Amino acid sequence: MFEIKENISLKNYNTFGIDAESRYFVECSSINEILDFIEKHKKQDLPLMILGGGSNVLFTKFFNGYILRPSIKGIEIMEETKDHVVLRVGAGEDWDEFVGYCVDNNWGGVENLSLIPGNVGTCPIQNIGAYGVEVKDVIVEVETIDIKNLKINLFQNSDCKFAYRDSIFKTKLKGKQIITYVSFKLKKQSEYKLDYGNLIDELKQYDEVNLKNIRQAVIDIRNSKLPKPEEIGNAGSFFKNPVVSKERFKKLEALYPEIPHYKQSDGLVKIPAGWLIEKAGWKGKRVGNTGVHEKQALVIVNYGNATGEEIIHLARNIQQTIIIKFDLELEMEVNVV
Ligand code: EPU
């Protein structure tokens, strides 16, 4: 049975380490508990927010409502052939522990997504991605509960409308569905994605390229650039990398011939926001309790007691500078509450 806690600090429930409070907080460890809770909650006129690992959220003030944290556990094999395995995983499983489990079993597909903070249940929302892989590449289906009518829904991969750091759960269905389980299809045959950035170089020190070594290489690259949330509060990339037309890119390239970029399959060009922010002079800058990480300018950090408002203020200043310098708008990737 779930317990509804009152006026609790969210500091330990968001990787930014923001000390905001929520009026009510509840953890549910099964579909039935969630259904039970929603039935009871419906009678009250307070907002409901679903929180996963808290790795992509910025609390700016007291949350006068209910925060529901699905903590459903379990990994079940749904299908297994000589080539692949399909796993159904509870929303409350820790993402990186799940990746470790797959690698230990020699099931490939998520190794490039090692060490991403958060839970399995939130990985589809923003279609987490790193080192040339996005979670949409391995998701089969997403199971949810519709908050309004309490129906259990199944979203097949194509129903999820996955795009770069985006899905239907972030747009049309934002706040409307509670993700309970996610199913993944993983490969038993070796097929690796090694063409992103310095991954291949990082792997040169190993005798063999295998899932375990790829996972370790990704962990090492991430540790060298990204601050550990347990040490310095952060939510990974604060902004999305802007995607611009070819024409717009040509103009920027004429001014900055060294500008890094990734051509997209639709002809558009993605520009690393970290480069833009660094070029604008923000990298490593500290403003009171917040700042721009010294090794990766895309990450805003909390040096200790920052408030959500302070972080938003810094983010807006950065956005402003990028408009003035490059005439580009940076979209926040983090969910501001
Ligand atoms: N760059 C700079 N200065 C910086 C940071 C980056 O010049 O301070 C340049 C790098 O030199 C490189 C390019 O920007 O040429 C790309 O940098 P990096 O490989 O570090 O990746 P990113 O584009 O900054 C994205 C994801 C990360 C993910 C990495 C690796 C987004 C918003 N971010 O960052 O995801 O780990 O690629 O795949 O797409 C996250 O979403 O929280 C996250 C960390």
mmCIF file of C-alpha atoms and ligand atoms in Angstrom:
data_model
loop_
_atom_site.group_PDB
_atom_site.id
_atom_site.type_symbol
_atom_site.label_atom_id
_atom_site.label_comp_id
_atom_site.label_asym_id
_atom_site.label_seq_id
_atom_site.Cartn_x
_atom_site.Cartn_y
_atom_site.Cartn_z
ATOM 1 C CA MET A 1 0.000 0.000 0.000
ATOM 2 C CA PHE A 2 1.270 3.454 -0.826
ATOM 3 C CA GLU A 3 1.874 6.197 1.691
ATOM 4 C CA ILE A 4 1.134 9.826 0.926
ATOM 5 C CA LYS A 5 3.822 12.049 2.416
ATOM 6 C CA GLU A 6 3.218 15.725 3.086
ATOM 7 C CA ASN A 7 5.429 18.780 2.567
ATOM 8 C CA ILE A 8 8.502 16.863 1.622
ATOM 9 C CA SER A 9 11.731 18.252 0.221
ATOM 10 C CA LEU A 10 12.436 17.174 -3.366
ATOM 11 C CA LYS A 11 16.197 17.670 -2.972
ATOM 12 C CA ASN A 12 16.902 13.945 -3.159
ATOM 13 C CA TYR A 13 14.448 13.428 -6.002
ATOM 14 C CA ASN A 14 16.037 15.693 -8.615
ATOM 15 C CA THR A 15 19.596 15.444 -9.890
ATOM 16 C CA PHE A 16 19.903 19.250 -9.882
ATOM 17 C CA GLY A 17 19.630 18.960 -6.091
ATOM 18 C CA ILE A 18 17.103 21.808 -5.870
ATOM 19 C CA ASP A 19 15.565 22.074 -2.432
ATOM 20 C CA ALA A 20 11.951 22.765 -3.439
ATOM 21 C CA GLU A 21 9.020 21.213 -1.590
ATOM 22 C CA SER A 22 5.973 19.352 -2.771
ATOM 23 C CA ARG A 23 2.698 19.445 -0.860
ATOM 24 C CA TYR A 24 2.175 15.717 -1.363
ATOM 25 C CA PHE A 25 4.451 12.928 -2.565
ATOM 26 C CA VAL A 26 3.622 9.308 -3.210
ATOM 27 C CA GLU A 27 5.501 6.306 -4.537
ATOM 28 C CA CYS A 28 3.552 3.484 -6.209
ATOM 29 C CA SER A 29 5.182 0.141 -6.884
ATOM 30 C CA SER A 30 2.518 -1.540 -9.044
ATOM 31 C CA ILE A 31 -0.150 -0.766 -11.618
ATOM 32 C CA ASN A 32 -2.828 -1.489 -9.026
ATOM 33 C CA GLU A 33 -1.326 0.958 -6.561
ATOM 34 C CA ILE A 34 -1.247 3.650 -9.246
ATOM 35 C CA LEU A 35 -4.888 2.960 -10.180
ATOM 36 C CA ASP A 36 -5.878 3.075 -6.518
ATOM 37 C CA PHE A 37 -4.044 6.315 -5.946
ATOM 38 C CA ILE A 38 -5.492 8.049 -9.023
ATOM 39 C CA GLU A 39 -9.030 7.030 -8.001
ATOM 40 C CA LYS A 40 -8.498 8.680 -4.618
ATOM 41 C CA HIS A 41 -6.653 11.676 -6.018
ATOM 42 C CA LYS A 42 -9.417 12.409 -8.566
ATOM 43 C CA LYS A 43 -11.671 13.672 -5.808
ATOM 44 C CA GLN A 44 -9.286 16.520 -5.122
ATOM 45 C CA ASP A 45 -8.632 19.491 -7.274
ATOM 46 C CA LEU A 46 -4.856 19.520 -7.119
ATOM 47 C CA PRO A 47 -2.376 19.097 -9.975
ATOM 48 C CA LEU A 48 -0.609 15.783 -10.403
ATOM 49 C CA MET A 49 2.947 15.479 -11.622
ATOM 50 C CA ILE A 50 4.703 12.245 -12.532
ATOM 51 C CA LEU A 51 8.364 12.132 -11.573
ATOM 52 C CA GLY A 52 10.862 9.489 -12.665
ATOM 53 C CA GLY A 53 14.524 9.683 -11.748
ATOM 54 C CA GLY A 54 14.330 13.485 -11.630
ATOM 55 C CA SER A 55 17.251 13.796 -14.021
ATOM 56 C CA ASN A 56 15.632 16.145 -16.490
ATOM 57 C CA VAL A 57 13.599 18.440 -14.302
ATOM 58 C CA LEU A 58 14.123 21.834 -12.722
ATOM 59 C CA PHE A 59 11.904 22.777 -9.785
ATOM 60 C CA THR A 60 11.560 26.532 -9.455
ATOM 61 C CA LYS A 61 9.079 26.769 -6.577
ATOM 62 C CA PHE A 62 6.831 24.964 -4.091
ATOM 63 C CA PHE A 63 4.715 22.394 -5.912
ATOM 64 C CA ASN A 64 1.172 22.696 -4.627
ATOM 65 C CA GLY A 65 -0.068 19.309 -5.736
ATOM 66 C CA TYR A 66 0.747 15.623 -5.830
ATOM 67 C CA ILE A 67 3.979 14.160 -7.107
ATOM 68 C CA LEU A 68 3.652 10.534 -8.091
ATOM 69 C CA ARG A 69 6.764 8.451 -8.518
ATOM 70 C CA PRO A 70 6.168 5.098 -10.207
ATOM 71 C CA SER A 71 8.628 2.672 -8.654
ATOM 72 C CA ILE A 72 7.542 -0.477 -10.478
ATOM 73 C CA LYS A 73 10.444 -2.941 -10.584
ATOM 74 C CA GLY A 74 11.236 -6.046 -12.559
ATOM 75 C CA ILE A 75 12.769 -7.247 -15.815
ATOM 76 C CA GLU A 76 10.936 -10.019 -17.642
ATOM 77 C CA ILE A 77 11.963 -11.886 -20.804
ATOM 78 C CA MET A 78 8.961 -11.772 -23.140
ATOM 79 C CA GLU A 79 10.524 -13.372 -26.194
ATOM 80 C CA GLU A 80 13.838 -14.967 -27.002
ATOM 81 C CA THR A 81 15.243 -16.282 -30.271
ATOM 82 C CA LYS A 82 18.799 -17.073 -31.330
ATOM 83 C CA ASP A 83 19.152 -13.467 -32.592
ATOM 84 C CA HIS A 84 17.314 -11.306 -30.129
ATOM 85 C CA VAL A 85 15.543 -10.940 -26.821
ATOM 86 C CA VAL A 86 12.531 -8.782 -25.883
ATOM 87 C CA LEU A 87 12.465 -7.505 -22.300
ATOM 88 C CA ARG A 88 9.604 -5.879 -20.419
ATOM 89 C CA VAL A 89 11.041 -3.570 -17.789
ATOM 90 C CA GLY A 90 9.355 -1.776 -14.875
ATOM 91 C CA ALA A 91 9.322 2.023 -15.028
ATOM 92 C CA GLY A 92 11.054 2.281 -11.655
ATOM 93 C CA GLU A 93 14.184 0.367 -12.652
ATOM 94 C CA ASP A 94 17.320 2.512 -12.690
ATOM 95 C CA TRP A 95 18.328 3.126 -16.310
ATOM 96 C CA ASP A 96 22.045 2.511 -15.947
ATOM 97 C CA GLU A 97 21.566 -0.636 -13.846
ATOM 98 C CA PHE A 98 19.360 -1.916 -16.660
ATOM 99 C CA VAL A 99 22.082 -1.126 -19.206
ATOM 100 C CA GLY A 100 24.606 -2.975 -17.013
ATOM 101 C CA TYR A 101 22.278 -5.975 -16.807
ATOM 102 C CA CYS A 102 21.922 -6.106 -20.623
ATOM 103 C CA VAL A 103 25.685 -5.853 -21.129
ATOM 104 C CA ASP A 104 26.317 -8.610 -18.549
ATOM 105 C CA ASN A 105 23.938 -10.852 -20.489
ATOM 106 C CA ASN A 106 25.599 -9.916 -23.768
ATOM 107 C CA TRP A 107 22.474 -8.316 -25.178
ATOM 108 C CA GLY A 108 23.367 -5.364 -27.373
ATOM 109 C CA GLY A 109 21.644 -2.087 -28.211
ATOM 110 C CA VAL A 110 21.801 0.088 -25.097
ATOM 111 C CA GLU A 111 25.540 0.009 -24.287
ATOM 112 C CA ASN A 112 26.111 3.470 -25.854
ATOM 113 C CA LEU A 113 23.492 4.809 -23.445
ATOM 114 C CA SER A 114 25.528 3.837 -20.375
ATOM 115 C CA LEU A 115 25.593 6.085 -17.318
ATOM 116 C CA ILE A 116 22.637 8.255 -18.346
ATOM 117 C CA PRO A 117 20.913 9.173 -15.082
ATOM 118 C CA GLY A 118 17.207 8.471 -14.637
ATOM 119 C CA ASN A 119 14.708 5.644 -14.673
ATOM 120 C CA VAL A 120 13.516 3.267 -17.365
ATOM 121 C CA GLY A 121 10.034 4.794 -17.261
ATOM 122 C CA THR A 122 11.206 8.222 -18.298
ATOM 123 C CA CYS A 123 13.635 7.186 -21.040
ATOM 124 C CA PRO A 124 10.979 7.264 -23.798
ATOM 125 C CA ILE A 125 9.650 10.718 -22.859
ATOM 126 C CA GLN A 126 12.630 12.629 -24.156
ATOM 127 C CA ASN A 127 13.988 9.751 -26.241
ATOM 128 C CA ILE A 128 17.319 9.716 -24.415
ATOM 129 C CA GLY A 129 20.326 9.540 -26.682
ATOM 130 C CA ALA A 130 24.089 9.487 -26.658
ATOM 131 C CA TYR A 131 27.028 8.429 -28.835
ATOM 132 C CA GLY A 132 24.978 7.846 -31.965
ATOM 133 C CA VAL A 133 22.179 5.821 -30.354
ATOM 134 C CA GLU A 134 18.704 6.893 -29.283
ATOM 135 C CA VAL A 135 16.486 4.769 -27.085
ATOM 136 C CA LYS A 136 13.849 4.748 -29.850
ATOM 137 C CA ASP A 137 16.178 2.392 -31.741
ATOM 138 C CA VAL A 138 15.466 -0.388 -29.218
ATOM 139 C CA ILE A 139 12.001 0.380 -27.802
ATOM 140 C CA VAL A 140 9.254 -2.016 -28.919
ATOM 141 C CA GLU A 141 6.365 -0.628 -26.900
ATOM 142 C CA VAL A 142 5.480 1.581 -23.971
ATOM 143 C CA GLU A 143 2.733 0.661 -21.496
ATOM 144 C CA THR A 144 0.866 3.466 -19.784
ATOM 145 C CA ILE A 145 -2.109 4.318 -17.641
ATOM 146 C CA ASP A 146 -4.309 7.115 -18.925
ATOM 147 C CA ILE A 147 -4.742 9.474 -15.970
ATOM 148 C CA LYS A 148 -8.211 10.590 -17.070
ATOM 149 C CA ASN A 149 -9.993 7.285 -17.685
ATOM 150 C CA LEU A 150 -7.571 4.867 -15.961
ATOM 151 C CA LYS A 151 -7.316 2.761 -19.111
ATOM 152 C CA ILE A 152 -4.168 0.753 -19.743
ATOM 153 C CA ASN A 153 -2.669 1.730 -23.093
ATOM 154 C CA LEU A 154 -0.019 0.175 -25.284
ATOM 155 C CA PHE A 155 1.989 2.476 -27.519
ATOM 156 C CA GLN A 156 3.928 0.736 -30.266
ATOM 157 C CA ASN A 157 7.219 2.360 -31.252
ATOM 158 C CA SER A 158 5.635 4.202 -34.199
ATOM 159 C CA ASP A 159 2.812 5.541 -31.975
ATOM 160 C CA CYS A 160 5.358 7.258 -29.755
ATOM 161 C CA LYS A 161 6.306 9.839 -32.441
ATOM 162 C CA PHE A 162 9.930 9.720 -31.441
ATOM 163 C CA ALA A 163 12.250 12.484 -32.636
ATOM 164 C CA TYR A 164 15.455 14.093 -31.369
ATOM 165 C CA ARG A 165 14.910 14.464 -27.574
ATOM 166 C CA ASP A 166 11.176 14.292 -28.206
ATOM 167 C CA SER A 167 8.131 11.994 -28.183
ATOM 168 C CA ILE A 168 4.350 12.141 -27.936
ATOM 169 C CA PHE A 169 4.729 11.921 -24.129
ATOM 170 C CA LYS A 170 6.457 15.304 -24.169
ATOM 171 C CA THR A 171 4.044 16.964 -26.578
ATOM 172 C CA LYS A 172 0.428 15.922 -27.206
ATOM 173 C CA LEU A 173 0.218 13.571 -24.216
ATOM 174 C CA LYS A 174 2.329 15.595 -21.791
ATOM 175 C CA GLY A 175 1.192 14.875 -18.235
ATOM 176 C CA LYS A 176 -1.649 12.666 -19.464
ATOM 177 C CA GLN A 177 -0.157 9.179 -19.272
ATOM 178 C CA ILE A 178 1.786 7.369 -16.584
ATOM 179 C CA ILE A 179 4.421 5.078 -18.058
ATOM 180 C CA THR A 180 4.440 1.764 -16.194
ATOM 181 C CA TYR A 181 6.546 -0.577 -18.359
ATOM 182 C CA VAL A 182 8.808 -0.253 -21.387
ATOM 183 C CA SER A 183 9.715 -3.157 -23.692
ATOM 184 C CA PHE A 184 13.047 -3.308 -25.473
ATOM 185 C CA LYS A 185 14.353 -5.507 -28.273
ATOM 186 C CA LEU A 186 18.040 -6.270 -27.886
ATOM 187 C CA LYS A 187 20.428 -8.094 -30.178
ATOM 188 C CA LYS A 188 22.408 -11.196 -29.374
ATOM 189 C CA GLN A 189 24.696 -10.747 -32.383
ATOM 190 C CA SER A 190 27.462 -8.203 -32.207
ATOM 191 C CA GLU A 191 26.529 -5.059 -34.055
ATOM 192 C CA TYR A 192 28.081 -1.923 -32.653
ATOM 193 C CA LYS A 193 27.653 1.795 -33.258
ATOM 194 C CA LEU A 194 31.054 3.348 -32.869
ATOM 195 C CA ASP A 195 31.099 6.264 -35.274
ATOM 196 C CA TYR A 196 30.173 9.061 -32.858
ATOM 197 C CA GLY A 197 32.894 11.507 -31.797
ATOM 198 C CA ASN A 198 35.834 10.009 -29.963
ATOM 199 C CA LEU A 199 34.247 6.658 -29.051
ATOM 200 C CA ILE A 200 36.401 4.695 -31.464
ATOM 201 C CA ASP A 201 39.566 6.400 -30.153
ATOM 202 C CA GLU A 202 38.576 5.658 -26.570
ATOM 203 C CA LEU A 203 38.229 1.975 -27.534
ATOM 204 C CA LYS A 204 41.770 1.728 -28.924
ATOM 205 C CA GLN A 205 43.146 0.880 -25.477
ATOM 206 C CA TYR A 206 41.112 -2.354 -25.381
ATOM 207 C CA ASP A 207 42.207 -5.644 -27.057
ATOM 208 C CA GLU A 208 38.706 -6.332 -28.192
ATOM 209 C CA VAL A 209 35.573 -4.385 -29.076
ATOM 210 C CA ASN A 210 32.674 -5.909 -27.145
ATOM 211 C CA LEU A 211 29.650 -4.691 -25.225
ATOM 212 C CA LYS A 212 31.500 -4.564 -21.924
ATOM 213 C CA ASN A 213 34.339 -2.478 -23.332
ATOM 214 C CA ILE A 214 31.994 -0.133 -25.206
ATOM 215 C CA ARG A 215 30.081 0.416 -21.972
ATOM 216 C CA GLN A 216 33.316 1.178 -20.122
ATOM 217 C CA ALA A 217 34.527 3.530 -22.871
ATOM 218 C CA VAL A 218 31.249 5.473 -22.791
ATOM 219 C CA ILE A 219 31.390 5.653 -18.994
ATOM 220 C CA ASP A 220 34.952 6.981 -19.159
ATOM 221 C CA ILE A 221 34.114 9.640 -21.770
ATOM 222 C CA ARG A 222 31.062 10.766 -19.805
ATOM 223 C CA ASN A 223 33.005 10.878 -16.545
ATOM 224 C CA SER A 224 35.690 13.012 -18.173
ATOM 225 C CA LYS A 225 33.179 15.651 -19.347
ATOM 226 C CA LEU A 226 29.967 15.478 -17.389
ATOM 227 C CA PRO A 227 29.691 16.318 -13.700
ATOM 228 C CA LYS A 228 28.389 13.531 -11.454
ATOM 229 C CA PRO A 229 25.006 14.599 -10.052
ATOM 230 C CA GLU A 230 25.958 13.180 -6.627
ATOM 231 C CA GLU A 231 28.873 15.608 -6.529
ATOM 232 C CA ILE A 232 27.590 18.655 -8.420
ATOM 233 C CA GLY A 233 23.867 19.024 -9.094
ATOM 234 C CA ASN A 234 22.967 19.078 -12.806
ATOM 235 C CA ALA A 235 20.490 17.686 -15.311
ATOM 236 C CA GLY A 236 22.850 16.784 -18.142
ATOM 237 C CA SER A 237 22.363 18.870 -21.271
ATOM 238 C CA PHE A 238 20.307 21.887 -20.301
ATOM 239 C CA PHE A 239 19.535 22.865 -23.898
ATOM 240 C CA LYS A 240 18.815 20.922 -27.068
ATOM 241 C CA ASN A 241 21.253 21.182 -29.932
ATOM 242 C CA PRO A 242 19.617 23.545 -32.451
ATOM 243 C CA VAL A 243 18.755 22.158 -35.870
ATOM 244 C CA VAL A 244 18.883 24.656 -38.735
ATOM 245 C CA SER A 245 18.353 24.747 -42.490
ATOM 246 C CA LYS A 246 21.283 24.193 -44.839
ATOM 247 C CA GLU A 247 21.134 27.852 -45.923
ATOM 248 C CA ARG A 248 21.197 29.119 -42.362
ATOM 249 C CA PHE A 249 24.117 26.827 -41.616
ATOM 250 C CA LYS A 250 26.111 28.056 -44.649
ATOM 251 C CA LYS A 251 25.846 31.622 -43.321
ATOM 252 C CA LEU A 252 27.115 30.575 -39.902
ATOM 253 C CA GLU A 253 29.908 28.537 -41.439
ATOM 254 C CA ALA A 254 31.033 31.541 -43.466
ATOM 255 C CA LEU A 255 31.493 33.448 -40.206
ATOM 256 C CA TYR A 256 32.844 30.507 -38.178
ATOM 257 C CA PRO A 257 34.522 28.001 -40.531
ATOM 258 C CA GLU A 258 35.442 25.735 -37.597
ATOM 259 C CA ILE A 259 31.834 25.289 -36.400
ATOM 260 C CA PRO A 260 31.173 21.613 -35.578
ATOM 261 C CA HIS A 261 27.968 20.239 -37.110
ATOM 262 C CA TYR A 262 26.082 17.061 -37.943
ATOM 263 C CA LYS A 263 24.155 16.733 -41.183
ATOM 264 C CA GLN A 264 20.730 15.186 -40.606
ATOM 265 C CA SER A 265 19.011 12.756 -42.954
ATOM 266 C CA ASP A 266 16.344 15.378 -43.777
ATOM 267 C CA GLY A 267 18.951 17.857 -45.065
ATOM 268 C CA LEU A 268 18.913 19.963 -41.894
ATOM 269 C CA VAL A 269 22.057 20.573 -39.861
ATOM 270 C CA LYS A 270 22.452 20.078 -36.104
ATOM 271 C CA ILE A 271 24.835 22.422 -34.307
ATOM 272 C CA PRO A 272 26.204 21.582 -30.851
ATOM 273 C CA ALA A 273 24.813 24.107 -28.391
ATOM 274 C CA GLY A 274 27.852 23.427 -26.174
ATOM 275 C CA TRP A 275 30.096 24.898 -28.866
ATOM 276 C CA LEU A 276 27.893 27.990 -29.275
ATOM 277 C CA ILE A 277 27.810 28.563 -25.501
ATOM 278 C CA GLU A 278 31.568 28.117 -25.214
ATOM 279 C CA LYS A 279 32.184 30.445 -28.164
ATOM 280 C CA ALA A 280 29.956 33.019 -26.472
ATOM 281 C CA GLY A 281 32.295 32.965 -23.478
ATOM 282 C CA TRP A 282 30.111 31.164 -20.950
ATOM 283 C CA LYS A 283 32.067 27.955 -20.408
ATOM 284 C CA GLY A 284 33.259 27.598 -16.809
ATOM 285 C CA LYS A 285 31.603 30.870 -15.733
ATOM 286 C CA ARG A 286 30.154 30.886 -12.245
ATOM 287 C CA VAL A 287 27.251 33.140 -11.263
ATOM 288 C CA GLY A 288 26.542 32.895 -7.536
ATOM 289 C CA ASN A 289 25.447 29.362 -6.753
ATOM 290 C CA THR A 290 25.124 28.320 -10.388
ATOM 291 C CA GLY A 291 27.362 28.169 -13.387
ATOM 292 C CA VAL A 292 28.244 26.664 -16.740
ATOM 293 C CA HIS A 293 30.244 23.460 -16.362
ATOM 294 C CA GLU A 294 33.943 23.929 -17.096
ATOM 295 C CA LYS A 295 34.267 20.784 -19.245
ATOM 296 C CA GLN A 296 30.926 20.781 -21.096
ATOM 297 C CA ALA A 297 29.217 24.093 -21.746
ATOM 298 C CA LEU A 298 25.858 22.446 -22.378
ATOM 299 C CA VAL A 299 25.554 21.585 -18.705
ATOM 300 C CA ILE A 300 24.380 24.067 -16.088
ATOM 301 C CA VAL A 301 25.412 23.183 -12.556
ATOM 302 C CA ASN A 302 24.241 23.831 -9.011
ATOM 303 C CA TYR A 303 27.262 24.555 -6.827
ATOM 304 C CA GLY A 304 25.305 23.888 -3.652
ATOM 305 C CA ASN A 305 22.357 25.974 -2.692
ATOM 306 C CA ALA A 306 21.108 27.298 -6.002
ATOM 307 C CA THR A 307 17.403 27.864 -6.388
ATOM 308 C CA GLY A 308 15.539 26.910 -9.535
ATOM 309 C CA GLU A 309 14.958 30.610 -10.188
ATOM 310 C CA GLU A 310 18.699 31.316 -10.176
ATOM 311 C CA ILE A 311 19.282 28.540 -12.690
ATOM 312 C CA ILE A 312 16.504 29.774 -14.957
ATOM 313 C CA HIS A 313 17.934 33.278 -14.750
ATOM 314 C CA LEU A 314 21.336 32.040 -15.903
ATOM 315 C CA ALA A 315 19.745 29.941 -18.662
ATOM 316 C CA ARG A 316 17.827 32.965 -19.965
ATOM 317 C CA ASN A 317 21.005 35.050 -19.994
ATOM 318 C CA ILE A 318 22.731 32.342 -22.028
ATOM 319 C CA GLN A 319 19.814 32.154 -24.475
ATOM 320 C CA GLN A 320 19.952 35.932 -24.870
ATOM 321 C CA THR A 321 23.679 35.906 -25.644
ATOM 322 C CA ILE A 322 23.243 33.167 -28.231
ATOM 323 C CA ILE A 323 20.512 35.150 -29.984
ATOM 324 C CA ILE A 324 22.666 38.259 -30.053
ATOM 325 C CA LYS A 325 25.847 36.490 -31.188
ATOM 326 C CA PHE A 326 24.502 33.826 -33.546
ATOM 327 C CA ASP A 327 20.848 34.744 -34.107
ATOM 328 C CA LEU A 328 19.946 31.235 -32.897
ATOM 329 C CA GLU A 329 17.386 30.243 -30.318
ATOM 330 C CA LEU A 330 18.352 27.630 -27.775
ATOM 331 C CA GLU A 331 15.461 25.519 -26.587
ATOM 332 C CA MET A 332 15.602 24.208 -23.041
ATOM 333 C CA GLU A 333 15.775 20.441 -22.869
ATOM 334 C CA VAL A 334 15.076 20.329 -19.171
ATOM 335 C CA ASN A 335 11.480 20.352 -17.915
ATOM 336 C CA VAL A 336 10.869 23.474 -15.880
ATOM 337 C CA VAL A 337 8.248 23.046 -13.138
HETATM 338 N N1 EPU B 1 31.581 21.267 -27.708
HETATM 339 C C1 EPU B 1 32.303 22.408 -27.469
HETATM 340 N N2 EPU B 1 32.296 22.921 -26.208
HETATM 341 C C2 EPU B 1 31.621 22.347 -25.191
HETATM 342 C C3 EPU B 1 30.865 21.179 -25.447
HETATM 343 C C4 EPU B 1 30.860 20.665 -26.718
HETATM 344 O O1 EPU B 1 32.930 22.954 -28.350
HETATM 345 O O2 EPU B 1 31.688 22.866 -24.077
HETATM 346 C C5 EPU B 1 31.638 20.655 -29.045
HETATM 347 C C6 EPU B 1 32.531 19.400 -29.013
HETATM 348 O O3 EPU B 1 33.839 19.716 -29.257
HETATM 349 C C7 EPU B 1 31.948 18.566 -30.116
HETATM 350 C C8 EPU B 1 30.488 18.936 -30.105
HETATM 351 O O4 EPU B 1 30.372 20.168 -29.422
HETATM 352 O O5 EPU B 1 32.479 18.940 -31.360
HETATM 353 C C9 EPU B 1 29.604 17.874 -29.480
HETATM 354 O O6 EPU B 1 29.951 17.668 -28.132
HETATM 355 P P1 EPU B 1 29.577 16.333 -27.331
HETATM 356 O O7 EPU B 1 29.998 15.143 -28.109
HETATM 357 O O8 EPU B 1 30.047 16.473 -25.946
HETATM 358 O O9 EPU B 1 28.007 16.271 -27.389
HETATM 359 P P2 EPU B 1 26.857 17.338 -27.238
HETATM 360 O O10 EPU B 1 26.267 17.616 -28.560
HETATM 361 O O11 EPU B 1 27.334 18.504 -26.451
HETATM 362 C C10 EPU B 1 25.021 15.489 -27.002
HETATM 363 C C11 EPU B 1 23.893 15.156 -26.078
HETATM 364 C C12 EPU B 1 24.429 14.526 -24.789
HETATM 365 C C13 EPU B 1 25.198 13.276 -25.150
HETATM 366 C C14 EPU B 1 26.317 13.645 -26.124
HETATM 367 C C15 EPU B 1 27.063 12.437 -26.629
HETATM 368 C C16 EPU B 1 22.136 16.760 -26.575
HETATM 369 C C17 EPU B 1 21.344 17.932 -26.098
HETATM 370 N N3 EPU B 1 23.111 16.353 -25.776
HETATM 371 O O12 EPU B 1 25.795 16.510 -26.364
HETATM 372 O O13 EPU B 1 23.315 14.162 -23.989
HETATM 373 O O14 EPU B 1 25.735 12.653 -24.019
HETATM 374 O O15 EPU B 1 25.768 14.333 -27.286
HETATM 375 O O16 EPU B 1 26.253 11.751 -27.532
HETATM 376 O O17 EPU B 1 21.846 16.239 -27.634
HETATM 377 C C18 EPU B 1 21.876 14.870 -22.238
HETATM 378 O O18 EPU B 1 20.955 14.842 -23.055
HETATM 379 O O19 EPU B 1 21.671 15.169 -21.035
HETATM 380 C C19 EPU B 1 23.231 14.553 -22.669
HETATM 381 C C20 EPU B 1 24.265 14.644 -21.864
#
